[in-house]
Tab-separated table of C-alpha atoms in Angstrom:
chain	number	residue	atom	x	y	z
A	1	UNK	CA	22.858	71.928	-41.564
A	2	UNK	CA	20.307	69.117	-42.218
A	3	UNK	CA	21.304	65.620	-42.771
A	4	UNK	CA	18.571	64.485	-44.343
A	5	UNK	CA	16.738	66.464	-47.485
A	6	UNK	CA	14.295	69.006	-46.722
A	7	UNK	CA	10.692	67.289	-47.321
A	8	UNK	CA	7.506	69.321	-48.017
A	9	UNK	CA	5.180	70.961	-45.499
A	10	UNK	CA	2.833	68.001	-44.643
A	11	UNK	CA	-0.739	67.751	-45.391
A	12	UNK	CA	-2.936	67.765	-42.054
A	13	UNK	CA	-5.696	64.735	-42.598
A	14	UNK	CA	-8.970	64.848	-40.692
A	15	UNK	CA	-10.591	61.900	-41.161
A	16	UNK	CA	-10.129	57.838	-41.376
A	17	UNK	CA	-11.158	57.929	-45.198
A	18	UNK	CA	-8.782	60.730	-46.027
A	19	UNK	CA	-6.321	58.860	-44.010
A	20	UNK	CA	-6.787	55.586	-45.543
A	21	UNK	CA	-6.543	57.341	-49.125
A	22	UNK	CA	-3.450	58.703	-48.437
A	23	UNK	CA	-1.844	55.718	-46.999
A	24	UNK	CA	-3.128	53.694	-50.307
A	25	UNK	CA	-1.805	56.452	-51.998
A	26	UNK	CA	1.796	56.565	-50.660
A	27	UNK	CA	2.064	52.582	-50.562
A	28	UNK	CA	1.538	53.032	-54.405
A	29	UNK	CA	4.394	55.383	-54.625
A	30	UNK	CA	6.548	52.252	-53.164
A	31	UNK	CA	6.044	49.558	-55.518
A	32	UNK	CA	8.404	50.736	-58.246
A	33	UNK	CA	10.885	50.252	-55.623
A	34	UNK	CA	10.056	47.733	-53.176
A	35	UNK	CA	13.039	45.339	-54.573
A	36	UNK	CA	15.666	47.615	-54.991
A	37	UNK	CA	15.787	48.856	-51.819
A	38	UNK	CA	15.332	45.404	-50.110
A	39	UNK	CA	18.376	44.503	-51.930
A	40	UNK	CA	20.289	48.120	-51.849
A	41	UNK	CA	19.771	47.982	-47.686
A	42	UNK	CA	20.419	52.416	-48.063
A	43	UNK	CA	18.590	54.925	-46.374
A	44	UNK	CA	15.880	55.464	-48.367
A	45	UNK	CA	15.855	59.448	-48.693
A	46	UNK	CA	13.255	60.272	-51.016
A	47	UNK	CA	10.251	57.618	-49.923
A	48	UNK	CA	11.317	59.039	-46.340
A	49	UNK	CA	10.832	62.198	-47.297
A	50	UNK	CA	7.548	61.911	-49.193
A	51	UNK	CA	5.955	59.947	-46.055
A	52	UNK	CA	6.617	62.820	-43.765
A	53	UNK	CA	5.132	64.918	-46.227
A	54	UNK	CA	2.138	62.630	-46.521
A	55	UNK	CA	0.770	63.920	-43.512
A	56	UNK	CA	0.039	59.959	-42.017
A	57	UNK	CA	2.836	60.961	-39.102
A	58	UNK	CA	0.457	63.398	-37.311
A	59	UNK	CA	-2.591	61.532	-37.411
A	60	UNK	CA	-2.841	60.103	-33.649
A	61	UNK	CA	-1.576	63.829	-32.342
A	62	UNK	CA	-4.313	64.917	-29.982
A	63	UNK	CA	-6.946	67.258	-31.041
A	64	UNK	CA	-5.922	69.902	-28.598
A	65	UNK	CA	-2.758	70.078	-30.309
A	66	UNK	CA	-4.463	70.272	-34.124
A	67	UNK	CA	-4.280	66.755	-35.173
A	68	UNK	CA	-7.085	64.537	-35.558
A	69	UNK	CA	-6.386	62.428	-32.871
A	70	UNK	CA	-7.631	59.102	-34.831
A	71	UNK	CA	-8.313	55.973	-33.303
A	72	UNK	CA	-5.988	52.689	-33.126
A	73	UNK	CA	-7.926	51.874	-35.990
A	74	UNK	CA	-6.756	53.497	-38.676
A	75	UNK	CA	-3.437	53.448	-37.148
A	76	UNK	CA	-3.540	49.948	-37.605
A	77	UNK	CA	-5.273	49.787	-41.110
A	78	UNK	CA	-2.167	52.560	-41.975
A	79	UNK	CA	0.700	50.295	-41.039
A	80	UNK	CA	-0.695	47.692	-42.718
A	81	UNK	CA	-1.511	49.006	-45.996
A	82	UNK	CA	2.253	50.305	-46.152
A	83	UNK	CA	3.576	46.838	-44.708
A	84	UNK	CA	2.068	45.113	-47.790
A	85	UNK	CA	4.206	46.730	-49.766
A	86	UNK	CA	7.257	47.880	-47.935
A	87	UNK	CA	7.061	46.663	-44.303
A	88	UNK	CA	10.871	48.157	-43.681
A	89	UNK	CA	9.354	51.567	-44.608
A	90	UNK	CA	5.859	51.124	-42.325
A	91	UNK	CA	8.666	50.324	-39.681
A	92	UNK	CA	10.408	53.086	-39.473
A	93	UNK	CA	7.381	55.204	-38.044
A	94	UNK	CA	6.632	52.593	-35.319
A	95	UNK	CA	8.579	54.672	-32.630
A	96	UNK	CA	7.653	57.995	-33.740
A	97	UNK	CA	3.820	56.960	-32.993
A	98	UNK	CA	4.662	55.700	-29.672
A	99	UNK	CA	6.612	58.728	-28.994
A	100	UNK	CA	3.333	60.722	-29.911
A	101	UNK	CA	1.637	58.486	-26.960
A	102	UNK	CA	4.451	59.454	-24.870
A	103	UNK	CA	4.190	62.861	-25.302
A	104	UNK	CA	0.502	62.882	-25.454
A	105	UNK	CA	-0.151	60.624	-22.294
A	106	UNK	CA	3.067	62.422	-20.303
A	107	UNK	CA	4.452	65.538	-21.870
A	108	UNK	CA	4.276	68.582	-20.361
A	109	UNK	CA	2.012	71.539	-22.114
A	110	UNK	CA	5.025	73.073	-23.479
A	111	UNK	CA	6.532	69.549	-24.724
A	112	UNK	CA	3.095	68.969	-26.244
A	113	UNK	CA	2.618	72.537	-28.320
A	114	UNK	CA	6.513	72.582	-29.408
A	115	UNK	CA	6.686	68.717	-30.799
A	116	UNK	CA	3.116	68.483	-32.133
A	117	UNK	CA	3.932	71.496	-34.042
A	118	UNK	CA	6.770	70.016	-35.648
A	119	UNK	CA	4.631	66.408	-36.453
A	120	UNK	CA	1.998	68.110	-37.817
A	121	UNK	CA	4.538	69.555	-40.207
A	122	UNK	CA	6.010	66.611	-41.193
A	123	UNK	CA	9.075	66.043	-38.297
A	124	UNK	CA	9.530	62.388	-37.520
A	125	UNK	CA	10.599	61.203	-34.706
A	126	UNK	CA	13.300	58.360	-34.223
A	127	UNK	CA	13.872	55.909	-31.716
A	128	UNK	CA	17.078	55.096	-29.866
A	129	UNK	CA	16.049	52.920	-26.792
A	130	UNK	CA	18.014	49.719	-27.449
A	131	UNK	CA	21.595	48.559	-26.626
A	132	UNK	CA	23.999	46.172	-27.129
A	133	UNK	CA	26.690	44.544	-25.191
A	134	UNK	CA	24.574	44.690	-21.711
A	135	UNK	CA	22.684	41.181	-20.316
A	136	UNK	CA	19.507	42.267	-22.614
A	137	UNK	CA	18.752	44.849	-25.032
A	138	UNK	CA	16.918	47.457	-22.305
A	139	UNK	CA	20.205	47.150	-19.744
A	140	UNK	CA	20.974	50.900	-20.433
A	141	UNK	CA	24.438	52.179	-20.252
A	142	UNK	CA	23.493	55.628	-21.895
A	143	UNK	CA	23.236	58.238	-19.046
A	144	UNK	CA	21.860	61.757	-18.535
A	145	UNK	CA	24.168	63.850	-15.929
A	146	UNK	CA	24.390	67.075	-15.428
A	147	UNK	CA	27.147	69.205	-16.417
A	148	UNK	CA	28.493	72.816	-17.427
A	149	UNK	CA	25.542	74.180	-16.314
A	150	UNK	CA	23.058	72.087	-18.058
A	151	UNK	CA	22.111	68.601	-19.224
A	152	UNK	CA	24.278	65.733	-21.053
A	153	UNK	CA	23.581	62.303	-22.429
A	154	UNK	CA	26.626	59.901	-23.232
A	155	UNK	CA	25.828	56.546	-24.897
A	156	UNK	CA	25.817	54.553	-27.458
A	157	UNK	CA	22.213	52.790	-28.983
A	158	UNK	CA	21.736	50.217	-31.459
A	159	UNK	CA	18.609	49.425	-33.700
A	160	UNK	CA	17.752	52.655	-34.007
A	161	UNK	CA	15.042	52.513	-36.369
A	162	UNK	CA	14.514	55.430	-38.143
A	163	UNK	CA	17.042	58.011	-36.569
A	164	UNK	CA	19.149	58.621	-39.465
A	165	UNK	CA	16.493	60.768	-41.259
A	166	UNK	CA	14.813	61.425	-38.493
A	167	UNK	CA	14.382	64.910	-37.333
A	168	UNK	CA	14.186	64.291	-33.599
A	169	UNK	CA	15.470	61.472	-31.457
A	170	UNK	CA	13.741	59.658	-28.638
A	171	UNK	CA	16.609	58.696	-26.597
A	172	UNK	CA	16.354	56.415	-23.258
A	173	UNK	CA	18.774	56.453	-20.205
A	174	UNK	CA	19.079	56.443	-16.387
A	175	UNK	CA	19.177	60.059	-14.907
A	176	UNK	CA	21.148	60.772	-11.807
A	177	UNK	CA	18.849	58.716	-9.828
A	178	UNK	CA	19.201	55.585	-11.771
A	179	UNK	CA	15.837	56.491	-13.098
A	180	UNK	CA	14.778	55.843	-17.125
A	181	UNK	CA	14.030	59.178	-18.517
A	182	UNK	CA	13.252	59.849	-22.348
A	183	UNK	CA	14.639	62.690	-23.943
A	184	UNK	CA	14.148	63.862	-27.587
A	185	UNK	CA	17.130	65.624	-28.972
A	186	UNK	CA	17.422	67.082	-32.411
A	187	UNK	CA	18.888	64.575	-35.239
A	188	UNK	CA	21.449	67.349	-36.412
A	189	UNK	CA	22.348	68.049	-32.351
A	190	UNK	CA	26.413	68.640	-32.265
A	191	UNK	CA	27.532	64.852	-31.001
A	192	UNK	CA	24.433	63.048	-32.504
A	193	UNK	CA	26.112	60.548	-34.829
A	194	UNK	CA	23.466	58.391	-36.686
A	195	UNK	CA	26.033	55.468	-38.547
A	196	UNK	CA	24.265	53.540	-41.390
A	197	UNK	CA	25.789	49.887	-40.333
A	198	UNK	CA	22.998	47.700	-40.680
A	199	UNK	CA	23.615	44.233	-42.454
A	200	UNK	CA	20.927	42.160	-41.898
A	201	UNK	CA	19.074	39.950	-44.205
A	202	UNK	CA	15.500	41.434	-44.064
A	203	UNK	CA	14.098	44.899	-43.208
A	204	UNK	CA	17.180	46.275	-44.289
A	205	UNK	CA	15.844	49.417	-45.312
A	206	UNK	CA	14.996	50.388	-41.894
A	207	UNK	CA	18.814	51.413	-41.502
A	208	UNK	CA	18.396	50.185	-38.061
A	209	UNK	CA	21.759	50.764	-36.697
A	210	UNK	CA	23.688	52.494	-34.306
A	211	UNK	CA	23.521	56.433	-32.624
A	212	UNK	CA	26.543	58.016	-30.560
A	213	UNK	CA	25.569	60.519	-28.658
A	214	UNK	CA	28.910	62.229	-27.411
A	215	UNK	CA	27.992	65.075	-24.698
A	216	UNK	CA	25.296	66.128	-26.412
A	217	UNK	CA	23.361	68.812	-24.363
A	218	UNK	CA	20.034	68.175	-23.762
A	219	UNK	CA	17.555	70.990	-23.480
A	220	UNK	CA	15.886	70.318	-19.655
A	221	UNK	CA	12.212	70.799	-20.795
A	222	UNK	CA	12.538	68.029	-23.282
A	223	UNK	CA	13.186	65.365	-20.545
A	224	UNK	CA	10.474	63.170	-19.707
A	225	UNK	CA	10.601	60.970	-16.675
A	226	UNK	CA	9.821	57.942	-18.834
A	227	UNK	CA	10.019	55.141	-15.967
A	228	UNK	CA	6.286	56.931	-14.506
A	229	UNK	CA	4.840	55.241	-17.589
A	230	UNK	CA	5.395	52.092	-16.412
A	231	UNK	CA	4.577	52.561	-12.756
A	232	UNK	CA	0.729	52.887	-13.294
A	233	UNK	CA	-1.588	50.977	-15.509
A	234	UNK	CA	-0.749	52.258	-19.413
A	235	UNK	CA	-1.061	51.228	-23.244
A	236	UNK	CA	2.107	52.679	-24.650
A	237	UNK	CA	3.247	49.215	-25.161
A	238	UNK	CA	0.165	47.688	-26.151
A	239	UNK	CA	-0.430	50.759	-28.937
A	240	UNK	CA	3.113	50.115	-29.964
A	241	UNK	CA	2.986	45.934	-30.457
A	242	UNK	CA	-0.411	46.895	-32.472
A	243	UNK	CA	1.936	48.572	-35.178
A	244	UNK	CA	4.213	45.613	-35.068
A	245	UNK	CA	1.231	42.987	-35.686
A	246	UNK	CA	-0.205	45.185	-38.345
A	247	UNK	CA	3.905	45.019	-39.717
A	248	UNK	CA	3.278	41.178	-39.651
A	249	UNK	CA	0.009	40.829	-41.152
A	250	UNK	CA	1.075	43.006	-44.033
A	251	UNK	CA	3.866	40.823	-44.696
A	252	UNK	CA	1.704	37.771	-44.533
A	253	UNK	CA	-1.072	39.183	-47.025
A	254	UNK	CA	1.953	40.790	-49.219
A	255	UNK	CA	3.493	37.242	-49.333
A	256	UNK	CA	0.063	35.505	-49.900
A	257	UNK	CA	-0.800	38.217	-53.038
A	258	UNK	CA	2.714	37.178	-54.594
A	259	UNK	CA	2.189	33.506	-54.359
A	260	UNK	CA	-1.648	33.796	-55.920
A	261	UNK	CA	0.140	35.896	-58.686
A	262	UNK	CA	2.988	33.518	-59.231
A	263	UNK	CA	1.052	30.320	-59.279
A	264	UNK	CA	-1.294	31.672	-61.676
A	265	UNK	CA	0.881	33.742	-63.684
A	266	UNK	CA	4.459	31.973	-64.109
A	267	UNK	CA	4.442	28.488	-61.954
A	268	UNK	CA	3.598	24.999	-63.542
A	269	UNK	CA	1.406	22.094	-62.495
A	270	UNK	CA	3.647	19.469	-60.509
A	271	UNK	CA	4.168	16.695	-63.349
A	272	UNK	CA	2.227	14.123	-61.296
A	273	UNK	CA	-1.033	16.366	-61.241
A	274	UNK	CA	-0.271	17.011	-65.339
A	275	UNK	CA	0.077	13.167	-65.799
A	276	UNK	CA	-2.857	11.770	-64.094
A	277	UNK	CA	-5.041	14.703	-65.739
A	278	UNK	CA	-5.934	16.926	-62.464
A	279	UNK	CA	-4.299	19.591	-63.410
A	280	UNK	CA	-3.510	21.631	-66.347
A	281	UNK	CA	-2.204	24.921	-64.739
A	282	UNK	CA	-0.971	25.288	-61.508
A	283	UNK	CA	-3.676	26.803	-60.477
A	284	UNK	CA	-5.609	23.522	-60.681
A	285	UNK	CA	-3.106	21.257	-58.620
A	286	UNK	CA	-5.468	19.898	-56.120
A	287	UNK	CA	-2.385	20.660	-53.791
A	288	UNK	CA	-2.075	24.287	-54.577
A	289	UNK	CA	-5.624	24.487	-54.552
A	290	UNK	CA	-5.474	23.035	-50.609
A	291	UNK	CA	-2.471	24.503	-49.743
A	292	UNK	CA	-3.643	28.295	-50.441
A	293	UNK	CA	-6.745	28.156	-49.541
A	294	UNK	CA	-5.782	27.393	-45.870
A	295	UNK	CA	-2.974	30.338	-45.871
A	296	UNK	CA	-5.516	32.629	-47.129
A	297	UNK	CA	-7.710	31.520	-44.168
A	298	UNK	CA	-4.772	31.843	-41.737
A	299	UNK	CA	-4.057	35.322	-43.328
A	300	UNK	CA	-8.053	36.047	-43.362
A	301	UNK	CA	-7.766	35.210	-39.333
A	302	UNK	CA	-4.390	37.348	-38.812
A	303	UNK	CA	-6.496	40.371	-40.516
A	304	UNK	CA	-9.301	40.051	-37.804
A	305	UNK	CA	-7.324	39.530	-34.995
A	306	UNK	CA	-5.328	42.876	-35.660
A	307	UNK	CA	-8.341	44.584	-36.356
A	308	UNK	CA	-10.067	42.922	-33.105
A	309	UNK	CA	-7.257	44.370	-31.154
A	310	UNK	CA	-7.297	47.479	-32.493
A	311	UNK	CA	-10.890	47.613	-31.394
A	312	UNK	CA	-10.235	46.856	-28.170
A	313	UNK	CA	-7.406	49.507	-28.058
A	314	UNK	CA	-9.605	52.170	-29.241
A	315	UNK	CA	-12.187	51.335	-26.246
A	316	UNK	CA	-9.216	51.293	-23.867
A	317	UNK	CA	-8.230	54.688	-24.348
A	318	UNK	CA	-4.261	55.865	-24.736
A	319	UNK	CA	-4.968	56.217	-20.694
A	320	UNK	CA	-6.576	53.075	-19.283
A	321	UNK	CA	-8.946	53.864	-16.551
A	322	UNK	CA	-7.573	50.814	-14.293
A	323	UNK	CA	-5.331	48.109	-14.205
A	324	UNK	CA	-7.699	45.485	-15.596
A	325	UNK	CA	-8.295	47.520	-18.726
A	326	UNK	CA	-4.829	47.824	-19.331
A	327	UNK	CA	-4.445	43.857	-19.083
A	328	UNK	CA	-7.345	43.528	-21.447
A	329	UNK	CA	-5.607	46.111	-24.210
A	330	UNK	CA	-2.173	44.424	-23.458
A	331	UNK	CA	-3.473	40.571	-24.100
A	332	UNK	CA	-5.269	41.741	-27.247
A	333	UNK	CA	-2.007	43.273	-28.881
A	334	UNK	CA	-0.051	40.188	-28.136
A	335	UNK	CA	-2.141	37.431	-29.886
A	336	UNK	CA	-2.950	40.092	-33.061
A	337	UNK	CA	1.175	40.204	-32.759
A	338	UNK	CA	2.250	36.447	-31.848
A	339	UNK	CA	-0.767	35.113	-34.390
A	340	UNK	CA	0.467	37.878	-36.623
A	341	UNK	CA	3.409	36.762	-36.793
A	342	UNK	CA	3.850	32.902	-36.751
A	343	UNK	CA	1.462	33.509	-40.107
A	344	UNK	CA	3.318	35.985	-42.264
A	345	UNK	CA	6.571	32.974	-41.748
A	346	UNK	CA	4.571	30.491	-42.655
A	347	UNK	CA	2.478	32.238	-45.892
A	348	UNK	CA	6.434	33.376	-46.528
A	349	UNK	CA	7.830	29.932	-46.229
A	350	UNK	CA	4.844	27.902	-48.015
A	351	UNK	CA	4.750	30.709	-50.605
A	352	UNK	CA	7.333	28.097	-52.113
A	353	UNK	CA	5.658	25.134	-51.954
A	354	UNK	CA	3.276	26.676	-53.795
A	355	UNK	CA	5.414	28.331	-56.744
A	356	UNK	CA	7.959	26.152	-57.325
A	357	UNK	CA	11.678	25.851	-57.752
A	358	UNK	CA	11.609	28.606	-60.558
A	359	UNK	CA	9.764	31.488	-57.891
A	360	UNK	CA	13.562	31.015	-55.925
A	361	UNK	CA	14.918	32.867	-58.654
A	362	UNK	CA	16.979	35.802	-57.564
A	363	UNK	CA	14.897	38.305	-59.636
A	364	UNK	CA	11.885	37.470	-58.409
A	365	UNK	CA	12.883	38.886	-54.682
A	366	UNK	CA	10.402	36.554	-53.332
A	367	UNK	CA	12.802	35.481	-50.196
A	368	UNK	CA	12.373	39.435	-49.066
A	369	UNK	CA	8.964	38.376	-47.538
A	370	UNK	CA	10.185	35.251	-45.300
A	371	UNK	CA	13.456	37.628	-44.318
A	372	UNK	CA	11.458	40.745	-43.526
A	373	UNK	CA	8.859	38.184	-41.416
A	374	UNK	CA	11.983	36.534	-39.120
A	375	UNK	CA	13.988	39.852	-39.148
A	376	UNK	CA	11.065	41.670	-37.780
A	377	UNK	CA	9.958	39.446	-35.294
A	378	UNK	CA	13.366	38.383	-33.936
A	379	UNK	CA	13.484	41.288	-31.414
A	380	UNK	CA	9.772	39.809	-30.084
A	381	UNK	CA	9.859	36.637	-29.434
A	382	UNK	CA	5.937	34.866	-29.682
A	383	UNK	CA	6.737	32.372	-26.981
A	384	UNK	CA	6.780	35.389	-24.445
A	385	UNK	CA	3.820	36.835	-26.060
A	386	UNK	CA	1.237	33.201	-25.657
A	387	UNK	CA	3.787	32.449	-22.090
A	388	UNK	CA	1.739	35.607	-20.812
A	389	UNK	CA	-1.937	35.310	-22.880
A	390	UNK	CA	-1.715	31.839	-21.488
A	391	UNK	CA	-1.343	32.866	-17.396
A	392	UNK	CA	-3.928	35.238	-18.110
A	393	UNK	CA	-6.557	33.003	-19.697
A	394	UNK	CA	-5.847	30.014	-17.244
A	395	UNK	CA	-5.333	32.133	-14.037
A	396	UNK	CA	-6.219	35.664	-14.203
A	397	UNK	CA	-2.329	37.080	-14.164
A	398	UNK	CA	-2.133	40.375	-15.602
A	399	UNK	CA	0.460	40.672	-18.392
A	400	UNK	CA	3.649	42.668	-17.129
A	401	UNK	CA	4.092	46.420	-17.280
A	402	UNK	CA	6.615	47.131	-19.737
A	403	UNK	CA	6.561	48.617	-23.269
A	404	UNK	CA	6.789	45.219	-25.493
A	405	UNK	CA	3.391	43.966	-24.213
């Protein structure tokens, strides 16, 4: 029986227009509800359902397969749009489109035709990579071992973003070998158990939390030897940190748009600009007037770097042709991220400066943007991201080959 309510057939969309219409379209559908579910922190079931059924999850499945294989582009432009208005809900597909790079760079033929199939009609799929309790979040306890005749994982995963209403699982862990493998297992598997304990203060909706998987048997040709990926120049990682800066920069511009529309709908003119007769709204405080116009540069900036990178991804290919290519796709996700970033905390911060004491009211929900910013990029930290731009600018030292760069 299904955990999570049966969703539509999904649309298949062709092209970057249709795509972008239908992302505009669904981000729409959020508004109503953007604050309530920041504050309710609950799976939410029914704007879940309606974005697999919005056909945006299959757009970067290979032609070969049916889908229209779009570009890093529009992937980007996607994430965005949603992230302006609900960046919890644009991050809960952010594994399920590196999954499709997984499968598309690495799957086998039979991987590819049974899991596109089930994209392209609407199946997302969930992450559960991350741990707790070891020396860092990828120290893996979870293992796949062999037993009864067949496979088994055992393990327990936190921050699993998206898995609760998921309808597969990506789950990592060492094989016999010691080797990281990836295998997708279905959500309503006997000993999946998706808990819903997530208490954070920003993207709570994400329902990040934590997956037991209690001898669950693993189907053999749904096992891929995940630890290849990062033995050989590749841009899963890179293709994945562009969804995260596009996350970012939607917050910033989200928090930017709420400031413009508190200052000149609700906020007053600080008394000293009222006084000396510069300012009869807040709109005219010479401040305000200063103040926003460099965010909205800064924001302006974080817009073209992610769609610079994106650019660069796009020419890269999901299979770099050499090592140097990678580096180049990898260093161009990182400052669209770590620029990405450091600007949607401070627009989220400064929105406050420029509002006033009465935008902290409660109702208003205006914290949500500064919490989703620092909640988000907690797991990433930008230090790491400029430590490595930094070597390679200065001294030609590729980035490192793992999945967060």
């Amino acid at each position: 029986m299904s955990i999570a309510p049966a969703a539509a057939r999904a649309q298949v969309l062709s092209s970057a227009a249709e795509t972008f219409a239908a992302a505009r379209t669904y981000a729409a559908s959020l508004v109503s509800g953007m604050i309530e579910r920041d504050r309710a922190g609950s799976v939410p079931w029914a704007d879940l359902a309606a974005l697999d059924a919005s056909g945006l999850l299959g757009i970067t499945v290979p032609a070969a397969y049916g889908g229209p294989e779009l570009s890093p582009v529009v992937l980007a432009e996607v994430i965005r749009t949603i992230a302006a208005t609900d960046p919890a809900i644009a991050q809960i597909p952010q594994a399920h489109f590196l999954f499709v790079d997984v499968l598309a760079t690495m799957g086998s033929t039979v991987q590819q035709q049974r899991l596109f199939a089930d994209v392209l009609a609407g199946a997302r799929l969930g992450n559960a990579l991350s741990e707790r309790g070891g020396q860092h979040a990828q120290d893996l306890k979870t293992r796949l071992r062999r037993a009864q005749g067949g496979l088994q994982l055992n393990g327990r995963k936190y921050y699993c973003t998206g898995a609760i209403s998921a309808r597969w699982i990506g789950v990592s862990a060492l094989d016999e070998a010691g080797r990281l493998v990836l295998a997708f297992v279905e959500r309503d598997a006997p000993g999946v158990h998706v808990d819903e304990d997530w208490n954070v203060m920003g993207q709570r909706a994400t329902v990040s939390g934590s997956a037991v998987f209690d001898h669950v048997r693993v189907d053999s040709g749904l096992v891929i030897p995940y630890q290849e990926a990062f033995e050989r120049p590749q841009q899963l990682g890179a293709r994945a940190q562009l969804v995260h800066a596009a996350i970012q920069v939607g917050i910033a511009g989200a928090a930017l748009r709420d400031a413009r529309d508190f200052v000149t709908t609700r906020a007053r003119p600080f008394f000293e600009a009222a006084r000396a007769g510069w300012a009869d709204t807040a709109a005219d405080d010479p401040h305000t007037i200063h103040r926003f116009g460099e965010l909205a540069t800064r924001v302006r900036a974080a817009e073209a770097l992610l769609a610079a990178a994106a650019a660069t991804l796009a020419e890269v290919g999901r299979q770099p042709r050499d090592a140097a290519a990678a580096a180049r796709g990898s260093i161009a996700a990182a400052q669209a991220k770590a620029f990405g970033s450091e600007t949607a905390s401070a627009v989220a911060s400064d929105l406050f400066a420029l509002t006033g004491a009465s935008a902290a009211d409660e109702r208003y929900d205006l914290s949500r943007h500064w919490r989703n910013a620092r909640t988000h990029a907690s797991h990433d930290p930008v230090d790491w991201k400029y430590h490595h731009i930094g070597r390679y600018l200065l001294s030609d030292v590729p980035p490192p080959n793992h999945g967060q760069l």
